[in-house]
Amino acid sequence: SICLHVNPQQAVRAMLEADAYPGPSLVVAYSPCISQGYAMAESIQHCQAAVDSGYWPLFRFNPELAASGNNPFQLDSRKVKGDLFKMLAS
């Protein structure tokens, strides 16, 4: 799960891992658009609010890490610091 506007390094890392995986891969990206009622001039702030509130967590899942004894789930989001209800109301 990525959001390019909030953490481009995490997004690139997730895409590189997905590309390197020998099987099927899926990268899900959060990207608000004007048809959802968000002004494009505010899309970066909206993305930041979605990640900060926990509405859109940034994470990666690499099954190959389990073979080496590591957790395949990697949470890249920081601690939730925003207000989910405020974000959903905007």
PDB file of C-alpha atoms in Angstrom:
ATOM      1  CA  SER A   1       0.000   0.000   0.000  1.00  0.00           C
ATOM      2  CA  ILE A   2       1.605   3.228  -1.142  1.00  0.00           C
ATOM      3  CA  CYS A   3       0.903   6.933  -1.442  1.00  0.00           C
ATOM      4  CA  LEU A   4       3.391   8.566  -3.757  1.00  0.00           C
ATOM      5  CA  HIS A   5       2.673  12.100  -2.524  1.00  0.00           C
ATOM      6  CA  VAL A   6       3.419  11.246   1.108  1.00  0.00           C
ATOM      7  CA  ASN A   7       6.427   8.939   0.921  1.00  0.00           C
ATOM      8  CA  PRO A   8       7.986   8.600  -2.536  1.00  0.00           C
ATOM      9  CA  GLN A   9      10.883   6.477  -1.229  1.00  0.00           C
ATOM     10  CA  GLN A  10       8.505   3.922   0.261  1.00  0.00           C
ATOM     11  CA  ALA A  11       6.504   3.868  -2.982  1.00  0.00           C
ATOM     12  CA  VAL A  12       9.604   3.205  -5.081  1.00  0.00           C
ATOM     13  CA  ARG A  13      10.784   0.516  -2.656  1.00  0.00           C
ATOM     14  CA  ALA A  14       7.383  -1.210  -2.809  1.00  0.00           C
ATOM     15  CA  MET A  15       7.360  -1.127  -6.611  1.00  0.00           C
ATOM     16  CA  LEU A  16      10.911  -2.468  -6.845  1.00  0.00           C
ATOM     17  CA  GLU A  17      10.077  -5.306  -4.424  1.00  0.00           C
ATOM     18  CA  ALA A  18       6.910  -6.105  -6.392  1.00  0.00           C
ATOM     19  CA  ASP A  19       8.883  -6.148  -9.639  1.00  0.00           C
ATOM     20  CA  ALA A  20      11.585  -8.403  -8.166  1.00  0.00           C
ATOM     21  CA  TYR A  21       9.108 -10.931  -6.745  1.00  0.00           C
ATOM     22  CA  PRO A  22       9.035 -14.064  -8.964  1.00  0.00           C
ATOM     23  CA  GLY A  23       5.247 -14.444  -8.794  1.00  0.00           C
ATOM     24  CA  PRO A  24       2.291 -12.132  -9.213  1.00  0.00           C
ATOM     25  CA  SER A  25       2.512  -8.811  -7.370  1.00  0.00           C
ATOM     26  CA  LEU A  26       0.001  -6.164  -6.448  1.00  0.00           C
ATOM     27  CA  VAL A  27       0.713  -2.536  -5.537  1.00  0.00           C
ATOM     28  CA  VAL A  28      -2.275  -0.552  -4.289  1.00  0.00           C
ATOM     29  CA  ALA A  29      -1.842   3.228  -4.407  1.00  0.00           C
ATOM     30  CA  TYR A  30      -3.897   5.977  -2.801  1.00  0.00           C
ATOM     31  CA  SER A  31      -4.469   8.848  -5.186  1.00  0.00           C
ATOM     32  CA  PRO A  32      -7.479  11.120  -4.760  1.00  0.00           C
ATOM     33  CA  CYS A  33      -8.921  12.678  -7.883  1.00  0.00           C
ATOM     34  CA  ILE A  34     -11.264  15.457  -8.846  1.00  0.00           C
ATOM     35  CA  SER A  35     -14.121  13.002  -9.537  1.00  0.00           C
ATOM     36  CA  GLN A  36     -14.086  12.125  -5.821  1.00  0.00           C
ATOM     37  CA  GLY A  37     -14.712  15.777  -5.013  1.00  0.00           C
ATOM     38  CA  TYR A  38     -11.156  16.776  -4.058  1.00  0.00           C
ATOM     39  CA  ALA A  39      -9.525  19.804  -5.616  1.00  0.00           C
ATOM     40  CA  MET A  40      -6.288  18.781  -7.301  1.00  0.00           C
ATOM     41  CA  ALA A  41      -4.524  21.717  -5.625  1.00  0.00           C
ATOM     42  CA  GLU A  42      -5.251  20.045  -2.269  1.00  0.00           C
ATOM     43  CA  SER A  43      -4.417  16.450  -3.209  1.00  0.00           C
ATOM     44  CA  ILE A  44      -1.035  16.387  -1.461  1.00  0.00           C
ATOM     45  CA  GLN A  45      -2.552  17.674   1.797  1.00  0.00           C
ATOM     46  CA  HIS A  46      -5.408  15.186   1.462  1.00  0.00           C
ATOM     47  CA  CYS A  47      -2.969  12.305   0.969  1.00  0.00           C
ATOM     48  CA  GLN A  48      -0.967  13.407   4.014  1.00  0.00           C
ATOM     49  CA  ALA A  49      -4.149  13.557   6.108  1.00  0.00           C
ATOM     50  CA  ALA A  50      -5.178  10.068   4.925  1.00  0.00           C
ATOM     51  CA  VAL A  51      -1.826   8.583   5.968  1.00  0.00           C
ATOM     52  CA  ASP A  52      -1.532  10.587   9.220  1.00  0.00           C
ATOM     53  CA  SER A  53      -5.038   9.580  10.343  1.00  0.00           C
ATOM     54  CA  GLY A  54      -4.466   5.883   9.670  1.00  0.00           C
ATOM     55  CA  TYR A  55      -7.083   5.820   6.908  1.00  0.00           C
ATOM     56  CA  TRP A  56      -4.388   4.769   4.422  1.00  0.00           C
ATOM     57  CA  PRO A  57      -1.518   2.890   6.073  1.00  0.00           C
ATOM     58  CA  LEU A  58       1.716   2.531   4.144  1.00  0.00           C
ATOM     59  CA  PHE A  59       2.972  -1.040   4.148  1.00  0.00           C
ATOM     60  CA  ARG A  60       4.713  -3.708   2.131  1.00  0.00           C
ATOM     61  CA  PHE A  61       4.305  -7.483   2.178  1.00  0.00           C
ATOM     62  CA  ASN A  62       7.115  -9.636   0.836  1.00  0.00           C
ATOM     63  CA  PRO A  63       6.532 -13.399   1.271  1.00  0.00           C
ATOM     64  CA  GLU A  64      10.218 -14.092   0.546  1.00  0.00           C
ATOM     65  CA  LEU A  65      11.188 -12.534   3.900  1.00  0.00           C
ATOM     66  CA  ALA A  66       9.507 -15.403   5.773  1.00  0.00           C
ATOM     67  CA  ALA A  67      12.049 -17.877   4.359  1.00  0.00           C
ATOM     68  CA  SER A  68      14.838 -16.020   6.166  1.00  0.00           C
ATOM     69  CA  GLY A  69      12.859 -15.852   9.424  1.00  0.00           C
ATOM     70  CA  ASN A  70      11.810 -12.209   9.027  1.00  0.00           C
ATOM     71  CA  ASN A  71       8.301 -10.825   9.198  1.00  0.00           C
ATOM     72  CA  PRO A  72       6.943 -10.531   5.627  1.00  0.00           C
ATOM     73  CA  PHE A  73       4.712  -7.607   6.708  1.00  0.00           C
ATOM     74  CA  GLN A  74       6.541  -4.285   6.843  1.00  0.00           C
ATOM     75  CA  LEU A  75       4.578  -1.323   8.242  1.00  0.00           C
ATOM     76  CA  ASP A  76       6.096   1.866   6.828  1.00  0.00           C
ATOM     77  CA  SER A  77       3.586   4.329   8.319  1.00  0.00           C
ATOM     78  CA  ARG A  78       4.468   6.255  11.409  1.00  0.00           C
ATOM     79  CA  LYS A  79       2.295   6.358  14.516  1.00  0.00           C
ATOM     80  CA  VAL A  80      -1.224   7.649  13.815  1.00  0.00           C
ATOM     81  CA  LYS A  81      -1.291  11.344  14.641  1.00  0.00           C
ATOM     82  CA  GLY A  82      -4.237  12.734  12.682  1.00  0.00           C
ATOM     83  CA  ASP A  83      -7.957  12.728  13.276  1.00  0.00           C
ATOM     84  CA  LEU A  84      -9.692  10.068  11.189  1.00  0.00           C
ATOM     85  CA  PHE A  85     -13.145  11.609  11.523  1.00  0.00           C
ATOM     86  CA  LYS A  86     -11.880  15.049  10.497  1.00  0.00           C
ATOM     87  CA  MET A  87     -10.156  13.529   7.471  1.00  0.00           C
ATOM     88  CA  LEU A  88     -13.292  11.623   6.427  1.00  0.00           C
ATOM     89  CA  ALA A  89     -15.432  14.749   6.826  1.00  0.00           C
ATOM     90  CA  SER A  90     -13.195  16.814   4.549  1.00  0.00           C
TER      91      SER A  90
END
